[in-house]
mmCIF file of C-alpha atoms in Angstrom:
data_model
loop_
_atom_site.group_PDB
_atom_site.id
_atom_site.type_symbol
_atom_site.label_atom_id
_atom_site.label_comp_id
_atom_site.label_asym_id
_atom_site.label_seq_id
_atom_site.Cartn_x
_atom_site.Cartn_y
_atom_site.Cartn_z
ATOM 1 C CA ASP R 1 -4.786 -0.970 -42.215
ATOM 2 C CA ALA R 2 -5.730 -0.552 -38.562
ATOM 3 C CA ALA R 3 -5.208 2.836 -36.995
ATOM 4 C CA MET R 4 -2.842 3.150 -34.103
ATOM 5 C CA ASN R 5 -4.472 4.050 -30.794
ATOM 6 C CA ILE R 6 -1.911 6.131 -28.987
ATOM 7 C CA ASN R 7 -1.936 7.404 -25.448
ATOM 8 C CA ILE R 8 0.702 9.729 -24.062
ATOM 9 C CA VAL R 9 0.851 9.566 -20.282
ATOM 10 C CA ALA R 10 2.879 12.421 -18.874
ATOM 11 C CA VAL R 11 3.772 13.886 -15.509
ATOM 12 C CA GLY R 12 2.745 17.517 -15.110
ATOM 13 C CA ARG R 13 0.067 19.789 -16.478
ATOM 14 C CA MET R 14 0.563 21.543 -19.789
ATOM 15 C CA THR R 15 -0.749 25.069 -19.530
ATOM 16 C CA ASN R 16 -1.522 27.574 -22.257
ATOM 17 C CA GLY R 17 1.605 28.949 -23.876
ATOM 18 C CA PRO R 18 4.132 28.136 -26.602
ATOM 19 C CA GLU R 19 4.385 24.425 -25.721
ATOM 20 C CA LYS R 20 0.591 24.030 -25.844
ATOM 21 C CA GLU R 21 0.483 25.790 -29.223
ATOM 22 C CA LEU R 22 3.183 23.465 -30.547
ATOM 23 C CA TRP R 23 1.351 20.429 -29.123
ATOM 24 C CA ASP R 24 -1.909 21.538 -30.769
ATOM 25 C CA LYS R 25 -0.167 22.060 -34.115
ATOM 26 C CA TYR R 26 0.888 18.394 -34.340
ATOM 27 C CA TYR R 27 -2.140 16.993 -32.504
ATOM 28 C CA ASN R 28 -4.464 18.543 -35.092
ATOM 29 C CA ARG R 29 -2.458 17.044 -37.971
ATOM 30 C CA LEU R 30 -2.592 13.480 -36.684
ATOM 31 C CA LEU R 31 -4.963 10.993 -38.285
ATOM 32 C CA TRP R 32 -4.437 8.369 -35.583
ATOM 33 C CA PRO R 33 -6.537 8.725 -32.430
ATOM 34 C CA ILE R 34 -4.397 10.073 -29.631
ATOM 35 C CA THR R 35 -5.178 10.607 -25.985
ATOM 36 C CA ALA R 36 -3.129 12.608 -23.523
ATOM 37 C CA SER R 37 -3.313 11.667 -19.863
ATOM 38 C CA GLU R 38 -1.624 13.932 -17.344
ATOM 39 C CA VAL R 39 -0.722 12.945 -13.811
ATOM 40 C CA PRO R 40 0.321 15.484 -11.175
ATOM 41 C CA ASP R 41 3.927 16.243 -10.283
ATOM 42 C CA SER R 42 4.807 14.747 -6.909
ATOM 43 C CA ARG R 43 5.306 17.260 -4.105
ATOM 44 C CA ALA R 44 7.521 14.874 -2.104
ATOM 45 C CA LYS R 45 10.782 16.367 -0.837
ATOM 46 C CA GLN R 46 13.024 13.375 -1.648
ATOM 47 C CA LYS R 47 13.748 12.484 -5.283
ATOM 48 C CA GLU R 48 13.096 8.735 -4.772
ATOM 49 C CA SER R 49 9.754 9.477 -3.089
ATOM 50 C CA GLN R 50 8.814 11.774 -5.990
ATOM 51 C CA LEU R 51 9.685 9.113 -8.555
ATOM 52 C CA SER R 52 7.777 6.456 -6.597
ATOM 53 C CA GLU R 53 4.632 8.605 -6.261
ATOM 54 C CA GLU R 54 4.720 9.565 -9.938
ATOM 55 C CA ALA R 55 5.211 5.908 -10.983
ATOM 56 C CA LYS R 56 2.110 4.929 -8.966
ATOM 57 C CA SER R 57 0.073 7.732 -10.582
ATOM 58 C CA ILE R 58 1.254 6.736 -14.060
ATOM 59 C CA THR R 59 0.499 3.050 -13.474
ATOM 60 C CA LYS R 60 -3.106 3.901 -12.502
ATOM 61 C CA VAL R 61 -3.849 5.560 -15.869
ATOM 62 C CA ILE R 62 -2.120 3.100 -18.220
ATOM 63 C CA PRO R 63 -4.775 1.087 -20.066
ATOM 64 C CA LYS R 64 -4.700 -2.712 -19.933
ATOM 65 C CA ASN R 65 -3.320 -4.744 -22.839
ATOM 66 C CA CYS R 66 -1.149 -2.088 -24.377
ATOM 67 C CA LEU R 67 2.458 -1.722 -25.394
ATOM 68 C CA LYS R 68 4.299 0.523 -22.928
ATOM 69 C CA VAL R 69 7.063 2.767 -24.287
ATOM 70 C CA ALA R 70 8.957 4.993 -21.853
ATOM 71 C CA LEU R 71 11.010 8.028 -22.748
ATOM 72 C CA ASP R 72 14.237 7.694 -20.793
ATOM 73 C CA LEU R 73 17.726 9.138 -21.109
ATOM 74 C CA LYS R 74 19.177 5.593 -20.960
ATOM 75 C CA GLY R 75 16.731 4.212 -23.538
ATOM 76 C CA ASP R 76 17.499 3.179 -27.114
ATOM 77 C CA MET R 77 18.612 6.028 -29.337
ATOM 78 C CA ILE R 78 16.987 5.632 -32.733
ATOM 79 C CA ASN R 79 16.340 7.862 -35.727
ATOM 80 C CA SER R 80 12.954 8.819 -37.197
ATOM 81 C CA ILE R 81 12.997 6.049 -39.817
ATOM 82 C CA SER R 82 13.619 3.433 -37.111
ATOM 83 C CA PHE R 83 10.881 4.990 -34.970
ATOM 84 C CA ALA R 84 8.488 4.629 -37.915
ATOM 85 C CA GLY R 85 9.750 1.052 -38.302
ATOM 86 C CA LEU R 86 8.634 0.309 -34.728
ATOM 87 C CA PHE R 87 5.127 1.507 -35.577
ATOM 88 C CA GLU R 88 5.123 -0.585 -38.754
ATOM 89 C CA LYS R 89 6.201 -3.654 -36.753
ATOM 90 C CA TRP R 90 3.538 -3.021 -34.106
ATOM 91 C CA MET R 91 0.842 -2.677 -36.769
ATOM 92 C CA LEU R 92 1.951 -5.923 -38.452
ATOM 93 C CA GLU R 93 1.731 -7.627 -35.048
ATOM 94 C CA SER R 94 -1.758 -6.093 -34.548
ATOM 95 C CA GLN R 95 -0.365 -4.255 -31.530
ATOM 96 C CA ASN R 96 -2.286 -1.052 -32.117
ATOM 97 C CA ARG R 97 -2.602 0.184 -28.526
ATOM 98 C CA VAL R 98 0.589 2.007 -27.588
ATOM 99 C CA VAL R 99 1.214 4.132 -24.515
ATOM 100 C CA PHE R 100 4.168 6.515 -24.424
ATOM 101 C CA ILE R 101 5.232 7.526 -20.930
ATOM 102 C CA VAL R 102 6.932 10.858 -20.236
ATOM 103 C CA GLY R 103 8.261 11.428 -16.741
ATOM 104 C CA GLY R 104 8.522 14.660 -14.824
ATOM 105 C CA ALA R 105 11.561 16.801 -14.056
ATOM 106 C CA ASN R 106 13.384 13.842 -12.481
ATOM 107 C CA GLY R 107 12.506 11.347 -15.209
ATOM 108 C CA LEU R 108 11.045 7.930 -14.422
ATOM 109 C CA GLN R 109 11.714 5.551 -11.541
ATOM 110 C CA ARG R 110 14.227 2.785 -12.458
ATOM 111 C CA LYS R 111 11.943 0.120 -10.957
ATOM 112 C CA PHE R 112 9.034 1.406 -13.081
ATOM 113 C CA LEU R 113 11.208 1.249 -16.209
ATOM 114 C CA THR R 114 11.778 -2.493 -15.745
ATOM 115 C CA GLY R 115 8.058 -3.025 -16.466
ATOM 116 C CA VAL R 116 7.892 -1.283 -19.848
ATOM 117 C CA ASP R 117 8.126 -2.943 -23.269
ATOM 118 C CA HIS R 118 10.473 -0.368 -24.802
ATOM 119 C CA SER R 119 12.588 2.477 -23.543
ATOM 120 C CA LEU R 120 13.519 5.239 -25.981
ATOM 121 C CA SER R 121 15.902 8.161 -25.597
ATOM 122 C CA MET R 122 15.489 11.545 -27.258
ATOM 123 C CA GLY R 123 19.247 11.947 -27.181
ATOM 124 C CA LEU R 124 21.814 12.964 -24.621
ATOM 125 C CA LEU R 125 20.642 16.547 -24.283
ATOM 126 C CA THR R 126 18.312 17.370 -21.415
ATOM 127 C CA TRP R 127 14.948 18.748 -22.564
ATOM 128 C CA PRO R 128 12.178 20.371 -20.511
ATOM 129 C CA HIS R 129 9.571 17.629 -20.100
ATOM 130 C CA MET R 130 6.800 19.752 -21.669
ATOM 131 C CA LEU R 131 8.955 20.285 -24.746
ATOM 132 C CA ALA R 132 9.875 16.578 -24.815
ATOM 133 C CA ARG R 133 6.147 15.815 -24.928
ATOM 134 C CA CYS R 134 5.769 18.086 -27.993
ATOM 135 C CA MET R 135 8.837 16.549 -29.641
ATOM 136 C CA LEU R 136 7.369 13.070 -29.111
ATOM 137 C CA LEU R 137 4.101 14.145 -30.723
ATOM 138 C CA GLU R 138 6.014 15.623 -33.675
ATOM 139 C CA GLN R 139 7.833 12.300 -34.130
ATOM 140 C CA ILE R 140 4.529 10.418 -34.052
ATOM 141 C CA TYR R 141 3.225 12.789 -36.740
ATOM 142 C CA ARG R 142 6.473 12.323 -38.704
ATOM 143 C CA THR R 143 6.030 8.538 -38.407
ATOM 144 C CA GLN R 144 2.517 8.814 -39.806
ATOM 145 C CA CYS R 145 3.955 10.818 -42.729
ATOM 146 C CA ILE R 146 6.771 8.322 -43.324
ATOM 147 C CA LEU R 147 4.337 5.394 -43.356
ATOM 148 C CA THR R 148 1.947 7.152 -45.763
ATOM 149 C CA ASN R 149 4.713 8.561 -48.016
ATOM 150 C CA HIS R 150 3.683 12.112 -47.159
ATOM 151 C CA PRO R 151 6.352 14.666 -48.166
ATOM 152 C CA TYR R 152 6.646 16.156 -44.631
ATOM 153 C CA HIS R 153 9.602 13.866 -43.892
ATOM 154 C CA ARG R 154 12.594 14.678 -46.095
ATOM 155 C CA LYS R 155 14.812 11.689 -46.759
#
């Protein structure tokens, strides 16, 4: 049973505060190795220039030979059991290097999104990207619990 190696690449710097405390809460519960890579927010004035700059920064820190999963409003909307099912499928396929990509305030560049393996939505509501990062980590923890029959996830 190979461990998942997970990297979360995100635009913006998480500073100390409630989001960081929430992040740490789930990070410290995870058994799978997880790495967080932050890239700076673009300072460009035009939205397309911002998205392009951020996409270039993200691309530079994505490891080779990994599965790329982007969080995107237009991505697939799935529930926690299906999310856990993706992890189970990846493990069965020996695809244990997964990178989740969280964009900045303007999301991710459309062109960048064409190069990812999966695109997932956290629903139709708009979330602050720092909170979305914490929610993603909670779902990864929940997935770990689902796959190990831990009681954290209530059916």
